[in-house]
Structure formats: structure tokens, C-alpha cells
Tab-separated table of C-alpha atoms in Angstrom:
chain	number	residue	atom	x	y	z
A	263	UNK	CA	101.942	127.171	104.757
A	264	UNK	CA	102.583	125.054	108.292
A	265	UNK	CA	100.059	123.752	110.762
A	266	UNK	CA	100.768	123.376	114.334
A	267	UNK	CA	100.492	119.561	114.976
A	268	UNK	CA	100.411	119.760	119.180
A	269	UNK	CA	102.451	122.301	121.360
A	270	UNK	CA	105.099	120.506	124.286
A	271	UNK	CA	106.601	121.136	127.459
A	272	UNK	CA	108.878	124.084	127.813
A	273	UNK	CA	107.696	126.421	125.269
A	274	UNK	CA	108.445	123.680	122.075
A	275	UNK	CA	106.356	124.088	119.365
A	276	UNK	CA	105.429	120.465	116.860
A	277	UNK	CA	104.441	121.812	113.742
A	278	UNK	CA	104.695	120.597	109.680
A	279	UNK	CA	107.294	121.679	107.181
A	280	UNK	CA	107.115	124.087	103.952
A	281	UNK	CA	109.913	124.959	101.507
A	282	UNK	CA	111.234	128.176	104.226
A	283	UNK	CA	112.084	125.317	106.213
A	284	UNK	CA	114.298	123.821	104.159
A	285	UNK	CA	118.521	125.286	104.700
A	286	UNK	CA	117.555	125.024	108.378
A	287	UNK	CA	116.779	121.866	108.119
A	288	UNK	CA	119.535	120.682	105.713
A	289	UNK	CA	121.987	122.742	109.095
A	290	UNK	CA	119.940	120.484	111.164
A	291	UNK	CA	120.538	117.150	109.572
A	292	UNK	CA	124.595	117.924	108.778
A	293	UNK	CA	124.601	118.514	112.147
A	294	UNK	CA	123.188	115.537	113.940
A	295	UNK	CA	122.997	112.568	111.218
A	296	UNK	CA	127.371	113.094	110.508
A	297	UNK	CA	129.020	111.071	112.110
A	298	UNK	CA	132.221	113.998	112.540
A	299	UNK	CA	129.314	117.011	111.836
A	300	UNK	CA	132.286	119.301	112.652
A	301	UNK	CA	135.309	117.352	110.375
A	302	UNK	CA	133.510	115.552	108.280
A	303	UNK	CA	129.984	117.467	107.819
A	304	UNK	CA	128.202	114.752	104.693
A	305	UNK	CA	126.213	117.845	103.227
A	306	UNK	CA	125.009	114.514	101.112
A	307	UNK	CA	122.851	115.025	104.082
A	308	UNK	CA	121.571	118.709	103.773
A	309	UNK	CA	121.006	118.197	99.572
A	310	UNK	CA	118.462	115.007	100.195
A	311	UNK	CA	117.145	117.162	102.543
A	312	UNK	CA	116.609	120.271	100.479
A	313	UNK	CA	115.308	117.355	97.987
A	314	UNK	CA	112.101	116.292	100.707
A	315	UNK	CA	111.233	120.081	100.466
A	316	UNK	CA	111.891	120.880	96.982
A	317	UNK	CA	108.126	120.156	95.671
A	318	UNK	CA	109.626	117.631	93.676
A	319	UNK	CA	109.184	115.293	95.165
A	320	UNK	CA	106.831	111.633	93.811
A	321	UNK	CA	105.580	111.142	97.500
A	322	UNK	CA	107.170	113.792	100.629
A	323	UNK	CA	105.974	117.402	101.051
A	324	UNK	CA	106.161	120.050	104.230
A	325	UNK	CA	103.510	118.291	105.027
A	326	UNK	CA	105.423	114.533	105.629
A	327	UNK	CA	108.133	116.015	108.175
A	328	UNK	CA	107.473	116.883	111.602
A	329	UNK	CA	109.226	119.607	113.359
A	330	UNK	CA	109.751	121.201	117.008
A	331	UNK	CA	110.833	124.006	117.575
A	332	UNK	CA	111.963	126.072	120.388
A	333	UNK	CA	110.224	129.299	120.221
A	334	UNK	CA	111.794	130.498	123.227
A	335	UNK	CA	114.856	130.468	121.457
A	336	UNK	CA	113.852	131.610	117.904
A	337	UNK	CA	111.843	128.710	116.688
A	338	UNK	CA	115.346	127.375	116.167
A	339	UNK	CA	114.474	123.772	115.129
A	340	UNK	CA	115.709	121.331	117.766
A	341	UNK	CA	114.213	117.912	115.990
A	342	UNK	CA	112.669	116.653	113.624
A	343	UNK	CA	110.946	113.390	111.463
A	344	UNK	CA	109.864	112.769	107.431
A	345	UNK	CA	107.914	110.361	106.779
A	346	UNK	CA	107.874	108.952	103.327
A	347	UNK	CA	105.084	106.887	101.690
A	348	UNK	CA	105.901	104.399	99.184
A	349	UNK	CA	104.813	100.678	98.628
A	350	UNK	CA	106.004	97.234	98.716
A	351	UNK	CA	104.940	93.794	97.035
A	352	UNK	CA	104.794	90.130	99.259
A	353	UNK	CA	105.635	88.526	95.917
A	354	UNK	CA	103.321	89.453	93.546
A	355	UNK	CA	100.755	91.512	96.354
A	356	UNK	CA	100.982	94.577	96.783
A	357	UNK	CA	100.414	96.501	99.977
A	358	UNK	CA	101.118	100.335	101.162
A	359	UNK	CA	103.834	100.980	103.871
A	360	UNK	CA	105.398	104.130	106.314
A	361	UNK	CA	109.089	105.114	106.616
A	362	UNK	CA	110.092	107.376	108.896
A	363	UNK	CA	113.454	108.758	108.305
A	364	UNK	CA	115.887	111.368	108.609
A	365	UNK	CA	114.987	110.987	112.825
A	366	UNK	CA	117.514	112.311	115.044
A	367	UNK	CA	117.098	116.045	118.064
A	368	UNK	CA	119.602	118.144	119.407
A	369	UNK	CA	121.673	117.089	122.042
A	370	UNK	CA	120.501	119.572	124.358
A	371	UNK	CA	117.044	118.414	123.921
A	372	UNK	CA	117.380	115.230	124.224
A	373	UNK	CA	115.408	112.663	126.943
A	374	UNK	CA	112.154	115.394	127.067
A	375	UNK	CA	110.737	112.729	124.413
A	376	UNK	CA	110.507	114.448	121.214
A	377	UNK	CA	110.213	111.261	119.489
A	378	UNK	CA	108.080	109.496	120.806
A	379	UNK	CA	105.892	112.659	120.277
A	380	UNK	CA	106.627	112.295	116.384
A	381	UNK	CA	106.948	108.978	115.997
A	382	UNK	CA	102.894	108.877	117.490
A	383	UNK	CA	102.737	111.889	114.793
A	384	UNK	CA	104.340	109.220	111.476
A	385	UNK	CA	102.273	106.839	112.470
A	386	UNK	CA	98.849	108.486	113.318
A	387	UNK	CA	99.069	109.737	109.827
A	388	UNK	CA	100.573	106.499	108.430
A	389	UNK	CA	97.509	104.458	110.032
A	390	UNK	CA	95.474	107.609	108.531
A	391	UNK	CA	96.595	106.688	105.290
A	392	UNK	CA	95.867	102.599	104.889
A	393	UNK	CA	99.784	102.052	105.313
A	394	UNK	CA	99.779	98.332	107.281
A	395	UNK	CA	103.153	98.522	107.785
A	396	UNK	CA	106.243	100.851	108.879
A	397	UNK	CA	110.094	100.019	108.660
A	398	UNK	CA	112.853	102.274	109.529
A	399	UNK	CA	116.766	101.865	108.587
A	400	UNK	CA	118.358	103.288	112.000
A	401	UNK	CA	120.917	102.905	114.074
A	402	UNK	CA	120.578	99.683	116.762
A	403	UNK	CA	118.329	98.756	119.098
A	404	UNK	CA	116.277	102.279	120.107
A	405	UNK	CA	113.370	102.097	117.823
A	406	UNK	CA	112.461	98.486	119.323
A	407	UNK	CA	110.974	101.051	122.040
A	408	UNK	CA	108.119	101.995	119.257
A	409	UNK	CA	106.884	98.549	118.914
A	410	UNK	CA	109.555	98.058	115.933
A	411	UNK	CA	111.167	94.879	115.140
A	412	UNK	CA	114.719	94.275	113.316
A	413	UNK	CA	113.593	91.559	110.676
A	414	UNK	CA	113.666	92.249	106.859
A	415	UNK	CA	117.281	91.639	105.565
A	416	UNK	CA	118.863	95.142	104.505
A	417	UNK	CA	122.442	95.481	102.804
A	418	UNK	CA	124.775	92.428	103.041
A	419	UNK	CA	126.647	90.446	99.689
A	420	UNK	CA	129.415	89.977	98.539
A	421	UNK	CA	132.869	91.762	97.752
A	422	UNK	CA	135.258	92.140	94.860
A	423	UNK	CA	138.623	92.382	95.347
A	424	UNK	CA	139.834	93.118	91.811
A	425	UNK	CA	143.407	92.325	93.777
A	426	UNK	CA	142.513	88.750	93.248
A	427	UNK	CA	143.981	86.287	91.032
A	428	UNK	CA	141.896	86.406	88.481
A	429	UNK	CA	139.753	89.154	89.332
A	430	UNK	CA	140.559	91.617	86.781
A	431	UNK	CA	141.635	89.923	83.250
A	432	UNK	CA	142.264	92.871	81.033
A	433	UNK	CA	140.488	91.685	77.329
A	434	UNK	CA	141.884	93.303	74.078
A	435	UNK	CA	137.821	94.844	73.146
A	436	UNK	CA	134.935	94.968	75.750
A	437	UNK	CA	131.321	93.427	74.459
A	438	UNK	CA	129.120	95.885	75.838
A	439	UNK	CA	129.183	100.067	76.909
A	440	UNK	CA	127.764	101.820	79.317
A	441	UNK	CA	126.029	104.648	79.150
A	442	UNK	CA	124.327	106.980	81.208
A	443	UNK	CA	120.536	105.831	81.987
A	444	UNK	CA	117.530	109.025	81.429
A	445	UNK	CA	114.065	109.325	82.100
A	446	UNK	CA	113.390	107.928	78.626
A	447	UNK	CA	114.727	104.562	80.038
A	448	UNK	CA	112.663	104.094	82.618
A	449	UNK	CA	109.968	101.259	80.503
A	450	UNK	CA	113.160	100.365	80.396
A	451	UNK	CA	114.606	100.449	84.082
A	452	UNK	CA	111.297	99.053	85.046
A	453	UNK	CA	111.737	95.521	83.277
A	454	UNK	CA	114.840	94.836	84.200
A	455	UNK	CA	114.119	96.067	88.389
A	456	UNK	CA	111.113	92.916	88.042
A	457	UNK	CA	114.043	90.540	86.582
A	458	UNK	CA	116.479	92.087	89.599
A	459	UNK	CA	114.097	91.837	92.185
A	460	UNK	CA	112.572	88.654	91.219
A	461	UNK	CA	113.657	85.873	93.587
A	462	UNK	CA	113.069	88.662	96.487
A	463	UNK	CA	110.468	87.135	99.216
A	464	UNK	CA	109.445	91.827	99.522
A	465	UNK	CA	110.406	94.255	97.085
A	466	UNK	CA	109.207	98.395	96.728
A	467	UNK	CA	107.516	98.790	93.863
A	468	UNK	CA	108.710	101.234	91.568
A	469	UNK	CA	106.137	103.212	89.263
A	470	UNK	CA	107.072	105.406	86.310
A	471	UNK	CA	107.124	108.170	88.601
A	472	UNK	CA	109.786	106.906	91.322
A	473	UNK	CA	112.200	105.697	89.228
A	474	UNK	CA	111.842	109.127	86.967
A	475	UNK	CA	112.655	110.793	90.539
A	476	UNK	CA	115.507	108.024	90.911
A	477	UNK	CA	117.226	108.416	87.707
A	478	UNK	CA	116.991	111.713	86.602
A	479	UNK	CA	114.781	113.939	89.720
A	480	UNK	CA	116.875	113.392	92.854
A	481	UNK	CA	119.908	115.552	93.077
A	482	UNK	CA	123.477	114.394	92.802
A	483	UNK	CA	125.064	113.762	95.957
A	484	UNK	CA	122.922	113.334	98.060
A	485	UNK	CA	123.127	110.830	100.663
A	486	UNK	CA	121.077	108.288	99.419
A	487	UNK	CA	122.017	108.922	95.812
A	488	UNK	CA	122.590	105.953	93.171
A	489	UNK	CA	123.412	106.405	89.086
A	490	UNK	CA	121.805	104.654	87.096
A	491	UNK	CA	123.034	102.874	84.103
A	492	UNK	CA	122.396	101.194	80.965
A	493	UNK	CA	124.454	97.801	79.164
A	494	UNK	CA	124.091	97.781	75.687
A	495	UNK	CA	125.957	94.955	73.018
A	496	UNK	CA	128.397	96.274	70.660
A	497	UNK	CA	124.538	97.339	68.559
A	498	UNK	CA	123.656	99.512	70.738
A	499	UNK	CA	121.409	97.303	71.894
A	500	UNK	CA	120.495	97.487	75.729
A	501	UNK	CA	120.543	94.220	77.531
A	502	UNK	CA	121.167	95.326	81.131
A	503	UNK	CA	121.070	97.489	83.989
A	504	UNK	CA	123.104	98.816	86.952
A	505	UNK	CA	122.221	100.507	89.459
A	506	UNK	CA	125.475	101.904	91.725
A	507	UNK	CA	127.269	104.695	94.632
A	508	UNK	CA	130.557	105.557	95.382
A	509	UNK	CA	131.479	106.190	98.827
A	510	UNK	CA	135.182	105.218	99.113
A	511	UNK	CA	136.459	102.735	99.941
A	512	UNK	CA	133.462	100.342	98.032
A	513	UNK	CA	131.859	100.995	94.984
A	514	UNK	CA	128.368	99.457	96.195
A	515	UNK	CA	126.599	97.822	93.345
A	516	UNK	CA	122.671	97.538	94.584
A	517	UNK	CA	120.579	96.516	91.765
A	518	UNK	CA	121.710	94.690	88.757
A	519	UNK	CA	120.258	92.333	86.373
A	520	UNK	CA	120.026	91.213	82.280
A	521	UNK	CA	117.357	90.407	79.476
A	522	UNK	CA	116.226	87.278	79.301
A	523	UNK	CA	118.706	85.057	77.626
A	524	UNK	CA	121.625	87.493	78.108
A	525	UNK	CA	124.988	86.552	80.293
A	526	UNK	CA	124.263	87.922	83.635
A	527	UNK	CA	127.953	86.178	84.076
A	528	UNK	CA	129.975	88.711	81.617
A	529	UNK	CA	127.683	91.350	82.143
A	530	UNK	CA	128.940	91.526	85.437
A	531	UNK	CA	132.499	91.056	84.605
A	532	UNK	CA	132.137	93.532	82.308
A	533	UNK	CA	130.952	96.041	85.556
A	534	UNK	CA	134.371	94.821	87.163
A	535	UNK	CA	136.232	96.682	85.094
A	536	UNK	CA	134.301	99.351	83.449
A	537	UNK	CA	133.543	100.617	87.554
A	538	UNK	CA	137.269	100.469	88.198
A	539	UNK	CA	137.900	102.890	85.866
A	540	UNK	CA	135.272	105.225	86.097
A	541	UNK	CA	136.249	105.196	89.850
A	542	UNK	CA	139.626	105.077	89.299
A	543	UNK	CA	139.286	108.684	87.184
A	544	UNK	CA	137.065	110.461	89.321
A	545	UNK	CA	139.049	109.740	92.445
A	546	UNK	CA	142.137	110.821	90.799
A	547	UNK	CA	142.735	113.450	93.117
A	548	UNK	CA	141.672	112.004	96.457
A	549	UNK	CA	143.157	110.981	99.790
A	550	UNK	CA	140.975	107.876	99.997
A	551	UNK	CA	139.980	105.795	97.197
A	552	UNK	CA	137.215	103.184	95.924
A	553	UNK	CA	139.781	100.234	96.289
A	554	UNK	CA	136.854	96.843	95.685
A	555	UNK	CA	133.164	95.692	94.756
A	556	UNK	CA	130.762	95.256	96.929
A	557	UNK	CA	127.493	93.543	95.163
A	558	UNK	CA	124.657	94.262	96.801
A	559	UNK	CA	121.807	91.539	97.806
A	560	UNK	CA	120.453	88.480	99.254
A	561	UNK	CA	122.004	84.947	99.386
A	562	UNK	CA	119.237	83.584	96.735
A	563	UNK	CA	120.215	86.698	94.098
A	564	UNK	CA	121.133	85.009	90.710
A	565	UNK	CA	124.608	87.230	90.750
A	566	UNK	CA	126.259	84.848	93.674
A	567	UNK	CA	126.200	81.615	90.911
A	568	UNK	CA	127.770	83.957	88.684
A	569	UNK	CA	130.577	85.424	90.086
A	570	UNK	CA	130.415	82.052	92.361
A	571	UNK	CA	134.178	82.411	94.066
A	572	UNK	CA	135.335	85.514	92.076
A	573	UNK	CA	134.085	86.728	95.147
A	574	UNK	CA	134.765	86.879	98.979
A	575	UNK	CA	132.192	85.473	101.464
A	576	UNK	CA	129.073	86.194	102.050
A	577	UNK	CA	129.111	89.570	103.851
A	578	UNK	CA	124.891	89.243	106.692
A	579	UNK	CA	123.683	91.911	106.591
A	580	UNK	CA	122.270	94.654	108.997
A	581	UNK	CA	118.031	94.883	108.942
A	582	UNK	CA	116.071	96.595	108.589
A	583	UNK	CA	113.604	97.676	111.799
A	584	UNK	CA	109.464	95.963	110.804
A	585	UNK	CA	106.495	97.123	112.387
A	586	UNK	CA	103.028	95.855	111.752
A	587	UNK	CA	100.237	97.205	114.410
A	588	UNK	CA	97.116	94.914	113.348
A	589	UNK	CA	98.922	91.969	112.212
A	590	UNK	CA	95.585	89.846	111.649
A	591	UNK	CA	94.846	93.197	109.261
A	592	UNK	CA	98.177	92.032	108.122
A	593	UNK	CA	97.497	88.370	107.766
A	594	UNK	CA	93.868	89.419	105.822
A	595	UNK	CA	95.758	91.160	103.609
A	596	UNK	CA	98.062	88.199	103.165
A	597	UNK	CA	95.041	85.863	102.632
A	598	UNK	CA	95.881	85.899	98.817
A	599	UNK	CA	99.432	84.494	99.121
A	600	UNK	CA	98.464	82.939	101.707
A	601	UNK	CA	96.772	80.311	100.410
A	602	UNK	CA	98.589	79.944	97.581
A	603	UNK	CA	101.849	78.626	98.825
A	604	UNK	CA	99.408	75.888	101.050
A	605	UNK	CA	98.041	75.296	97.097
A	606	UNK	CA	101.464	74.741	96.121
A	607	UNK	CA	102.785	72.473	99.208
A	608	UNK	CA	102.335	69.668	100.734
A	609	UNK	CA	99.673	70.268	102.935
A	610	UNK	CA	97.375	71.042	99.691
A	611	UNK	CA	93.724	71.296	100.529
A	612	UNK	CA	94.074	71.552	104.056
A	613	UNK	CA	91.000	72.096	106.802
A	614	UNK	CA	91.684	73.264	109.833
A	615	UNK	CA	92.663	76.150	112.458
A	616	UNK	CA	96.114	76.811	113.514
A	617	UNK	CA	95.982	78.560	116.781
A	618	UNK	CA	98.873	81.734	117.228
A	619	UNK	CA	99.897	82.403	120.562
A	620	UNK	CA	101.186	85.865	121.675
A	621	UNK	CA	101.133	85.642	125.180
A	622	UNK	CA	99.026	89.156	125.042
A	623	UNK	CA	97.282	87.719	122.158
A	624	UNK	CA	96.409	85.234	121.359
A	625	UNK	CA	93.914	84.388	117.025
A	626	UNK	CA	93.649	81.511	114.358
A	627	UNK	CA	94.263	80.969	111.219
A	628	UNK	CA	91.449	78.496	109.168
A	629	UNK	CA	91.305	77.548	106.835
A	630	UNK	CA	88.215	74.884	105.022
A	631	UNK	CA	89.699	73.443	101.889
A	632	UNK	CA	92.955	75.263	101.400
A	633	UNK	CA	91.518	78.339	101.824
A	634	UNK	CA	92.262	80.896	104.522
A	635	UNK	CA	88.083	81.873	105.363
A	636	UNK	CA	89.204	84.071	108.242
A	637	UNK	CA	91.723	85.189	110.727
A	638	UNK	CA	89.657	84.619	113.973
A	639	UNK	CA	89.796	85.536	118.215
A	640	UNK	CA	91.042	82.799	119.835
A	641	UNK	CA	91.204	82.977	123.635
A	642	UNK	CA	93.925	80.629	125.194
A	643	UNK	CA	92.820	78.103	128.960
A	644	UNK	CA	96.720	78.101	129.158
A	645	UNK	CA	99.404	80.566	129.490
A	646	UNK	CA	101.106	78.475	127.338
A	647	UNK	CA	98.202	76.449	124.575
A	648	UNK	CA	97.897	77.024	121.367
A	649	UNK	CA	99.920	75.636	117.992
A	650	UNK	CA	102.572	78.001	118.000
A	651	UNK	CA	103.859	80.302	120.335
A	652	UNK	CA	105.509	83.832	119.793
A	653	UNK	CA	107.609	86.220	122.531
A	654	UNK	CA	107.499	89.687	121.748
A	655	UNK	CA	107.691	90.907	117.909
A	656	UNK	CA	109.234	87.422	116.889
A	657	UNK	CA	106.272	86.491	114.711
A	658	UNK	CA	107.497	88.914	112.599
A	659	UNK	CA	111.081	87.266	112.098
A	660	UNK	CA	109.047	84.753	110.226
A	661	UNK	CA	106.615	86.785	108.616
A	662	UNK	CA	109.692	88.929	106.600
A	663	UNK	CA	111.006	85.349	106.221
A	664	UNK	CA	114.298	86.243	108.067
A	665	UNK	CA	114.545	82.479	110.529
A	666	UNK	CA	112.583	79.361	109.820
A	667	UNK	CA	110.301	78.510	113.499
A	668	UNK	CA	112.986	75.971	114.182
A	669	UNK	CA	115.633	79.642	113.812
A	670	UNK	CA	113.695	80.590	116.478
A	671	UNK	CA	112.803	78.079	118.987
A	672	UNK	CA	116.821	78.127	119.271
A	673	UNK	CA	117.159	82.367	119.801
A	674	UNK	CA	113.603	82.345	122.120
A	675	UNK	CA	113.583	79.144	123.600
A	676	UNK	CA	109.347	80.369	124.344
A	677	UNK	CA	108.960	81.059	120.405
A	678	UNK	CA	108.327	76.792	119.158
A	679	UNK	CA	105.216	75.157	117.724
A	680	UNK	CA	103.652	72.890	119.726
A	681	UNK	CA	103.295	69.844	117.122
A	682	UNK	CA	104.564	68.575	113.925
A	683	UNK	CA	101.918	69.366	111.957
A	684	UNK	CA	102.103	73.044	113.288
A	685	UNK	CA	105.833	73.777	112.036
A	686	UNK	CA	105.325	71.923	108.777
A	687	UNK	CA	102.613	74.505	108.543
A	688	UNK	CA	103.898	77.605	109.129
A	689	UNK	CA	106.749	76.071	107.445
A	690	UNK	CA	104.205	76.217	104.756
A	691	UNK	CA	103.427	79.652	105.618
A	692	UNK	CA	105.771	81.653	105.527
A	693	UNK	CA	109.225	80.503	104.241
A	694	UNK	CA	112.518	81.233	105.154
A	695	UNK	CA	113.771	83.233	101.795
A	696	UNK	CA	116.104	86.458	101.612
A	697	UNK	CA	114.900	90.188	100.283
A	698	UNK	CA	115.883	92.872	98.897
A	699	UNK	CA	114.043	96.147	99.629
A	700	UNK	CA	115.344	99.317	97.651
A	701	UNK	CA	113.172	102.053	99.445
A	702	UNK	CA	112.278	105.133	97.952
A	703	UNK	CA	114.438	107.808	100.091
């Protein structure tokens, strides 16, 4: 049963959802999220919506969905959000995350603060669940007004064009074959996912329940669906895995890894041929065809070394919106990571304070012989006091590895370090490094 969350002006009510809302919510999301709902409704949005209310999703039920309904119009849905709880990791340290998604309002009901009301509820839910961070994939600028900063890589990668010279050399006999992954392959995919994400500063944590959902639980052809395949050698031994999604003109390869001792280059080139054949067959009668592959990932991912000049220049990513409501608490949680980075650096064993000035707030990291002994209050006596200054939410750019302190200084004149030692220390504690976060949907 749904629960009334709060009454709103003009006869509107915010409540949770129940399975009986699935069809109306599916139609609502298709109408309000499709780029062209009249001529080209994106039915995958409806499939995704139904999955979220199906009772089969590993972390979402109707209690995680907010609906604003107009009681004077028969209780129709006029605005909606969903909260998807999950776990991410920074290096090897896990932390809980809340992901608001499928956020929309009927055009006739916009500019009434309905999304803000629902975001407040979702943020309260996240706090109750101990989620230290919230993350959104969304439209430009909009979520900044709710305390989010665009600060973690989303997408990006290298295009592989079959028409490029040398990119589609035929072979007499393939050394590998591709088969669909099944739920029985979950342990294998978990093993290979760890290889795939090893170079990523931040990553999503996918336990067996989540992987089972992604491989065989969710409905095919949803907006966020991925197809998982196992690459086997001629003897039928699994050597790697791949996850891809085709949306003409691109076939997006979001995950790819091989077991140690196997050639990532050889497997990747095999997949360029195999996936071309699969897409040619599946879109044989369609107006739009798949014209190229996109190997997604950050610039440090091994696939870039494996393909080198055969893949086009790196396509810059979009960005995740990130919100850290209590930066001090998150840094306290990251203590083991920060101490390890310091221990492995040119400032190992460092003692001293690192005073961080956010202009409206300030605190200091206290180090004693290489250990972070506290994240403590500190009151600047001058506006620009402290070892490092950060305007607005710019610190999150550095915290999530997207920008260095020098990058921030170039972009934001009021975000800068005050000493050489502070610059060195901040680069050690918060290195600039790529991430590919494939979050639970």
C-alpha cells in the first residue's frame, strides 16, 4: 500500500507508489522523458518503470518512489522521482550511495517546486539509510540548485570505426566465440568485473544479487539494459566477458575484461568483428543501422592501450552530479584510503594540519606521523585564510578525482592552495584519476 508523505498546495498530494501504479507511471515516464514522445516514444522507459515496481528489483520497491498526484484530476500522476540505493567504492573502501532517478514533472505543473519537495524527501531517505553520497545522471545545470556538482566522469571513450583502414581484417577462423551470459555465470562475471574496474578510482559495487538482476533479471530492451556475453576460447574455456548495448548508430561497449594470461587486444578485436555481425543481423530491416563501436571508459583503462591508433581520439565524458551533504563525515569514512595514499607518498609519516577553507565553512585534517587523527573544527580569522581554499562545491571536483588543485586554480581564481607543501599534500590525498561508475539502475 502507498503512504501519504505530505499534502501540497492546489489539491496535490505526495505519496509513495505501489504495484498498481506501474502502468500509469510507465506512460508518465515515456511522455515526459522521451525526446520526441509523439513521433518516437521511448518504450524502454516504460519497461524500466515497470521493472522498478515489479517487486523483483534488488533494492527498489514502491516505497522508494515518490509520486505527486492531482486529487482534483482523478489522482493522476503529475510528478515523480525514484530513489535507488546502492554501494560504491573508492579504491577498496565501500560506501553507501543514493541515486535519484527518473525525475520528471508534467509540463502543466512545472515551476511549482514539486521536484524540490520530492528531492527533500529523497535526501531524508538517504540520510536515514546512512548514505554518505547522492549521485544523479541528469540534464545540464538543473540539479546544482539542490546541492549537486557535476564532478565524476560519466561516459566517454573511444570510437572504433569499421571503415577505418585495417580495422576490419577478415580471419579464416576465430580463436574465440561469444555466448550469452546466464545467471550461472554470475561468479565469473564478478571476477572479471573486478579486472575491468581495477583502474577506476571510483566504481560501483555489484554483489551477486545485483549482477543476477543485470544479467537475467531485468526486462530486455529497457532504456538502461545491457547484454552480457562470455568470451570462450576454442576449447570452450571462458577467457573474458563483455557488456554492450546497441542504439543505432552506436554499439556501446560498457564493460570488457579478460582473465590474466589472455590477450585483451585479441579479444577486443574478435569482438569488433562479432558485434558487427550481431548488429548487422539484428538491424537488417531497420532504417537506422549500427555504424560504429564505442569502447567506453576513462583514459587509463587498458582497452586504450590494447587498441591504440585503431580507435579514434578519446571522446570527452559527460558528468555525474554528486552531492556530499556532510563532507567531514565522508572524509572520516575515507580515512583508511587517505592514510594509505600518504604512506605510499613522498610525505610518508607527515605530521601537521591541513586547513581547508570553504568560505562558508572550514575545518582541518589533523595528521600525526602519517595517521589522520581527526577532522576538526577550525575558524579562519580572515576570509582567505587556510592552506587550501575552495569556492562553492569545487572541492568535490578534486575529491572525486576529476580535477587537480592546479586545474581548479585555473578554472576558479578563488579556489587555490596557499603554500607549496599544501599543494603537494593535497595532490597526494586527492589524486586526479579516471573513474567509470556503472551504477545500479
